[in-house]
XYZ file of C-alpha atoms in Angstrom:
406
model
C -78.226 30.945 27.552
C -75.600 33.340 28.887
C -78.236 36.118 28.877
C -80.865 34.272 30.931
C -79.955 36.201 34.097
C -80.386 39.506 32.257
C -83.676 38.409 30.677
C -85.155 37.472 34.050
C -83.810 40.572 35.773
C -85.114 42.942 33.104
C -88.386 41.026 32.867
C -88.887 41.364 36.604
C -88.441 45.155 36.377
C -90.825 45.328 33.402
C -93.470 43.276 35.219
C -93.181 45.451 38.299
C -93.863 48.560 36.232
C -96.379 47.246 33.697
C -97.978 44.311 35.480
C -96.985 41.631 33.002
C -93.831 39.873 31.863
C -92.365 40.666 28.428
C -90.865 38.148 25.987
C -93.506 35.569 26.882
C -92.543 33.280 23.996
C -88.961 33.061 25.228
C -90.066 32.472 28.807
C -92.427 29.696 27.721
C -89.563 28.081 25.821
C -87.226 28.334 28.815
C -89.928 26.804 31.003
C -90.364 23.900 28.568
C -86.613 23.294 28.666
C -86.701 23.231 32.470
C -84.520 26.333 32.837
C -87.102 28.578 34.538
C -90.307 28.132 36.524
C -93.157 30.324 37.645
C -92.876 31.328 41.274
C -94.851 33.632 43.549
C -92.749 36.569 42.322
C -92.910 35.569 38.661
C -90.354 33.642 36.680
C -87.216 32.372 38.386
C -84.311 30.152 37.436
C -84.530 26.454 38.204
C -81.389 25.335 40.065
C -79.456 22.826 37.965
C -77.993 19.693 39.511
C -74.513 18.891 38.213
C -72.621 15.644 38.661
C -68.992 16.767 38.670
C -66.159 14.273 38.298
C -64.739 14.737 40.878
C -67.065 16.851 42.995
C -64.752 17.390 45.966
C -61.688 18.618 44.072
C -60.796 22.196 45.045
C -61.043 23.353 41.438
C -64.632 22.109 41.227
C -65.578 23.521 44.626
C -64.429 26.963 43.516
C -66.587 26.972 40.386
C -69.445 28.219 42.550
C -69.788 31.881 43.425
C -68.355 32.738 46.865
C -71.395 34.910 47.609
C -74.293 32.631 46.615
C -76.903 32.149 49.332
C -79.252 30.186 47.053
C -76.966 28.668 44.413
C -78.211 28.339 40.847
C -76.003 25.253 40.540
C -76.181 22.301 42.937
C -73.211 19.937 42.674
C -73.680 16.357 43.791
C -71.194 15.005 46.351
C -68.746 12.311 45.295
C -70.073 8.804 45.932
C -67.686 6.588 47.931
C -64.851 5.378 45.657
C -64.776 1.783 44.538
C -61.544 1.064 46.429
C -60.565 1.742 50.025
C -56.933 2.721 49.352
C -57.547 5.970 47.472
C -54.311 7.914 46.854
C -53.239 10.778 49.099
C -54.809 14.017 47.920
C -57.496 12.262 45.856
C -59.946 10.564 48.260
C -62.522 10.422 45.442
C -60.415 8.181 43.158
C -61.424 6.178 41.272
C -64.626 8.175 40.695
C -67.743 6.066 41.099
C -69.694 8.452 38.853
C -67.812 7.190 35.784
C -69.976 4.097 35.682
C -72.962 3.553 33.365
C -74.896 1.894 36.199
C -74.424 4.947 38.441
C -75.514 7.233 35.596
C -78.678 5.219 34.928
C -79.865 5.924 38.480
C -78.482 9.404 39.124
C -80.480 12.601 39.606
C -78.377 15.017 37.562
C -79.261 17.587 34.912
C -75.681 17.926 33.650
C -72.612 15.664 33.837
C -69.263 17.491 33.998
C -65.960 15.591 33.687
C -62.727 17.185 34.906
C -60.305 14.487 36.093
C -60.202 10.867 37.161
C -60.636 8.945 33.923
C -56.964 7.851 33.743
C -57.805 4.167 34.164
C -60.732 4.164 31.724
C -60.266 2.764 28.245
C -61.805 4.583 25.275
C -64.442 1.852 25.109
C -65.372 2.422 28.751
C -65.649 6.172 28.166
C -67.896 5.546 25.170
C -70.122 3.410 27.426
C -70.300 6.239 29.977
C -71.361 8.736 27.316
C -73.840 6.283 25.801
C -75.493 6.023 29.229
C -75.635 9.824 29.484
C -77.206 10.158 26.054
C -79.792 7.500 26.899
C -80.826 9.664 29.865
C -80.589 12.899 27.822
C -78.002 14.225 30.260
C -75.546 16.546 28.498
C -71.811 16.051 28.951
C -69.579 19.027 29.669
C -65.868 18.281 29.541
C -63.134 20.599 30.801
C -59.793 19.908 29.128
C -57.292 20.404 31.933
C -54.592 18.235 30.373
C -53.781 17.840 26.699
C -50.961 15.590 27.877
C -51.156 13.703 31.157
C -48.260 14.935 33.355
C -48.044 11.530 35.052
C -47.516 9.545 31.840
C -44.462 9.609 29.607
C -46.428 7.896 26.841
C -49.213 10.184 25.626
C -51.038 7.532 23.574
C -53.659 6.489 26.154
C -54.551 10.044 27.156
C -54.821 11.089 23.512
C -57.172 8.202 22.808
C -59.300 9.228 25.797
C -59.464 12.809 24.530
C -60.518 11.458 21.130
C -63.655 10.173 22.867
C -64.414 12.950 25.353
C -63.859 16.049 23.239
C -65.871 15.108 20.110
C -68.750 13.623 22.104
C -69.103 16.365 24.718
C -72.044 18.721 24.380
C -69.837 21.602 25.537
C -66.037 21.745 25.859
C -64.202 24.080 28.241
C -60.497 24.690 28.686
C -58.393 27.099 30.741
C -56.295 29.035 28.228
C -56.472 30.388 24.703
C -53.451 28.326 23.677
C -55.187 25.118 24.747
C -58.315 26.205 22.862
C -56.220 26.740 19.736
C -54.803 23.215 19.964
C -58.284 21.757 20.521
C -59.501 23.559 17.416
C -56.530 22.293 15.386
C -56.791 18.674 16.569
C -60.563 18.175 16.791
C -62.081 21.144 14.924
C -64.079 22.057 18.020
C -64.347 25.508 19.588
C -63.798 25.298 23.341
C -64.961 27.888 25.847
C -61.988 29.493 27.623
C -62.563 30.014 31.342
C -59.650 30.743 33.664
C -58.674 28.623 36.664
C -60.228 29.868 39.937
C -58.237 30.511 43.087
C -57.024 27.390 44.924
C -56.652 28.507 48.555
C -59.738 29.661 50.403
C -60.148 33.433 50.347
C -59.829 33.565 54.126
C -56.537 31.658 53.931
C -55.220 33.999 51.248
C -56.009 36.951 53.482
C -54.455 35.356 56.562
C -51.235 34.018 55.067
C -50.830 36.859 52.618
C -50.852 39.357 55.467
C -48.113 37.427 57.290
C -45.846 36.853 54.279
C -44.277 40.305 54.131
C -41.431 40.862 51.633
C -38.031 39.923 53.006
C -35.626 42.598 51.880
C -32.546 40.637 52.942
C -33.202 37.519 50.843
C -34.582 36.210 47.584
C -36.037 32.726 48.028
C -36.661 30.578 44.961
C -38.341 27.233 45.537
C -38.329 24.047 43.490
C -40.647 21.337 44.797
C -39.772 17.985 43.223
C -42.529 16.157 45.137
C -42.258 12.461 44.214
C -40.555 13.086 40.859
C -43.511 12.383 38.610
C -42.907 11.578 34.956
C -42.759 15.158 33.670
C -40.173 16.394 36.206
C -36.407 16.758 35.767
C -34.142 16.914 38.806
C -30.380 17.450 38.680
C -29.996 19.382 35.396
C -32.649 21.904 36.434
C -31.260 22.207 39.964
C -27.795 22.930 38.612
C -29.036 25.653 36.280
C -31.285 27.169 38.963
C -28.479 27.175 41.550
C -26.209 29.024 39.135
C -28.904 31.613 38.415
C -29.865 32.146 42.072
C -26.189 32.525 43.067
C -26.067 35.717 40.995
C -28.922 37.320 42.948
C -27.972 39.134 46.187
C -29.352 37.173 49.142
C -30.378 34.361 46.821
C -31.530 31.065 48.391
C -32.502 27.971 46.439
C -34.959 25.927 48.509
C -35.553 22.373 47.304
C -38.393 20.244 48.658
C -38.603 16.501 48.146
C -40.784 13.663 49.409
C -39.427 10.845 51.563
C -40.329 8.243 48.942
C -37.585 9.691 46.716
C -35.067 10.658 49.396
C -35.136 7.615 51.703
C -33.034 4.603 50.737
C -35.982 2.271 51.240
C -38.420 4.604 49.483
C -40.329 3.166 46.499
C -39.111 6.006 44.251
C -35.629 6.396 45.718
C -33.198 8.271 43.450
C -29.658 7.856 44.864
C -28.026 10.116 42.271
C -30.410 12.969 43.037
C -29.974 12.508 46.783
C -26.176 12.592 46.491
C -26.367 15.799 44.509
C -28.712 17.455 46.999
C -26.563 16.505 49.990
C -23.395 17.923 48.417
C -24.752 21.099 46.776
C -25.505 24.562 48.089
C -29.281 24.241 48.440
C -31.638 24.484 51.395
C -33.098 20.966 51.410
C -36.460 20.081 52.967
C -37.530 16.414 53.003
C -41.058 15.560 54.108
C -44.186 13.615 53.246
C -47.109 14.920 51.199
C -48.070 18.415 52.409
C -51.455 19.062 53.935
C -53.295 21.960 52.301
C -52.266 24.257 55.130
C -48.613 23.218 54.912
C -48.629 23.711 51.155
C -50.072 27.211 51.392
C -47.625 28.218 54.133
C -44.786 26.913 51.958
C -45.930 28.840 48.879
C -46.539 32.044 50.824
C -42.971 31.806 52.155
C -41.406 31.869 48.682
C -40.633 34.820 46.472
C -40.679 32.619 43.365
C -41.683 29.052 42.557
C -39.935 27.375 39.620
C -41.936 24.641 37.899
C -39.605 21.724 36.984
C -41.763 20.348 34.181
C -40.645 19.293 30.709
C -44.186 18.569 29.499
C -47.720 19.252 30.675
C -50.590 21.623 29.966
C -51.954 23.687 32.869
C -51.002 24.051 36.527
C -53.102 24.313 39.657
C -49.795 24.842 41.483
C -49.295 28.079 39.555
C -52.731 29.305 40.601
C -51.999 28.501 44.243
C -48.773 30.513 43.987
C -50.638 33.467 42.557
C -53.121 33.245 45.431
C -50.315 34.505 47.683
C -48.538 36.830 45.272
C -45.736 34.309 44.747
C -44.279 34.677 41.265
C -43.940 31.667 38.969
C -41.255 30.675 36.480
C -42.646 28.053 34.109
C -41.252 26.149 31.141
C -42.353 27.334 27.717
C -44.055 24.012 27.024
C -47.741 23.193 27.184
C -49.907 26.188 28.082
C -48.151 27.413 31.223
C -47.131 30.746 29.722
C -50.637 31.284 28.341
C -52.015 30.541 31.809
C -50.127 33.472 33.310
C -46.581 32.488 34.289
C -44.549 35.503 35.370
C -41.456 34.336 33.445
C -40.425 31.307 31.404
C -37.450 29.190 30.407
C -36.835 26.652 27.657
C -35.605 23.064 27.398
C -33.200 21.409 24.989
C -32.870 17.701 24.289
C -29.689 16.007 23.102
C -29.086 12.256 22.914
C -32.290 11.669 24.837
C -31.233 13.925 27.746
C -33.347 16.918 28.717
C -31.435 20.033 29.793
C -32.814 23.459 30.722
C -31.473 26.358 28.718
C -29.240 28.135 31.241
C -29.463 31.555 29.579
C -33.275 31.604 29.443
C -33.490 30.372 33.041
C -31.026 33.010 34.259
C -33.010 35.717 32.436
C -36.241 34.434 33.973
C -34.808 34.417 37.514
C -33.398 37.906 37.057
C -36.731 39.246 35.748
C -38.663 38.105 38.833
C -36.000 38.845 41.458
C -37.414 42.280 42.223
C -40.833 43.852 42.517
C -43.508 44.202 45.168
C -46.299 41.776 45.946
C -49.847 42.858 45.311
C -51.560 44.254 48.391
C -53.425 41.456 50.151
C -56.812 43.168 50.175
C -56.540 43.914 46.459
C -55.468 40.334 45.748
C -58.377 38.840 47.688
C -60.888 41.147 46.024
C -59.497 40.313 42.587
C -59.619 36.557 43.220
C -63.177 36.877 44.551
C -64.266 38.853 41.491
C -62.613 36.349 39.143
C -64.419 33.483 40.852
C -67.798 35.190 40.438
C -67.139 35.538 36.708
C -66.000 31.913 36.471
C -69.129 30.719 38.285
C -71.423 32.740 36.020
C -69.671 31.447 32.902
C -70.092 27.828 34.003
C -73.758 28.326 34.869
C -74.373 29.745 31.384
C -72.605 26.806 29.734
C -74.615 24.294 31.781
C -77.868 25.940 30.707
C -76.701 25.975 27.093
C -75.796 22.279 27.222
C -79.142 21.415 28.752
C -81.033 23.434 26.127
C -79.134 21.689 23.313
C -79.969 18.273 24.754
C -83.643 18.973 25.415
C -84.442 20.942 22.280
């Protein structure tokens, strides 16, 4: 199905010259499958309607081409969530689409799951897929996380993957390393499609133009957010501070949410707070960033260090790369395969996780110099990547639909 665009384009040229369309058998088959239709100018693609879970997430929004006037893919908006107190940053949660009753009445050609199934048991996911199969709606699943970064215990997420991956019509993931693990664990070949840009192209252009290199300083940022399960605080901060101290003009900027810093915060960590208040770091305490605040923060860094001891892929890394900010990532999960600029390793002794100081120092040193990509070049590259990503998804949707309807 990835050649449907070429078939229609070449067929249109042939018909213009010779007065009839070639490959009539193929076109009839595509029409039967609902992939093309006869229009006034000949055959044309039928736009596919996709129910994306969730539809409003920035990753999903940027799976469409930035230049489409008449999109080949129409993504349904998120229905209102089933609870009024949706978490900050995820107004769609929990996703109402992950409900057999919603599926029985939806108008979708393809169902594409990304995130949001954390609270669903394997049995509930089976019921969702049963409802899809009853409607002959193919399931596409993108494996963003092989291990949930919010959960120390991987058992539930693994059991959910044991449902979604084998039963999906098509499986997508973001890196070759993740695809290798999927093949090893489930004997399924996943399509590898890179993560699209996170910030809007206009924002990349605006903030990238204003974030000129600062010759007098080297600013490395560690954002601990609300200290989710896969993050380590003090040991990493100590190793990073030692590494940054060896760089001329080095500044270690640490950001932290109020719920961890404040004494009455629900995630208050007094030991971490004491360390931060008595160490040589530039501390910023605040609530959850808005998108604009986040992008301004990332554009103001030379390097962002990811404080993760487990995980798979990172949207944060992609947002950094939107602004030419380099990323140091741990050599766990698939962060290096995703495109980290440098990496460090972890060691564990007596149940305590400690970053390897030598590998972290080498990583900091390796990214402490170098010029940012020119903003115009960066924007054009991100735009081109997104077009390729959009085309790849459209081809996979058509393939899934053909498999289901054939």
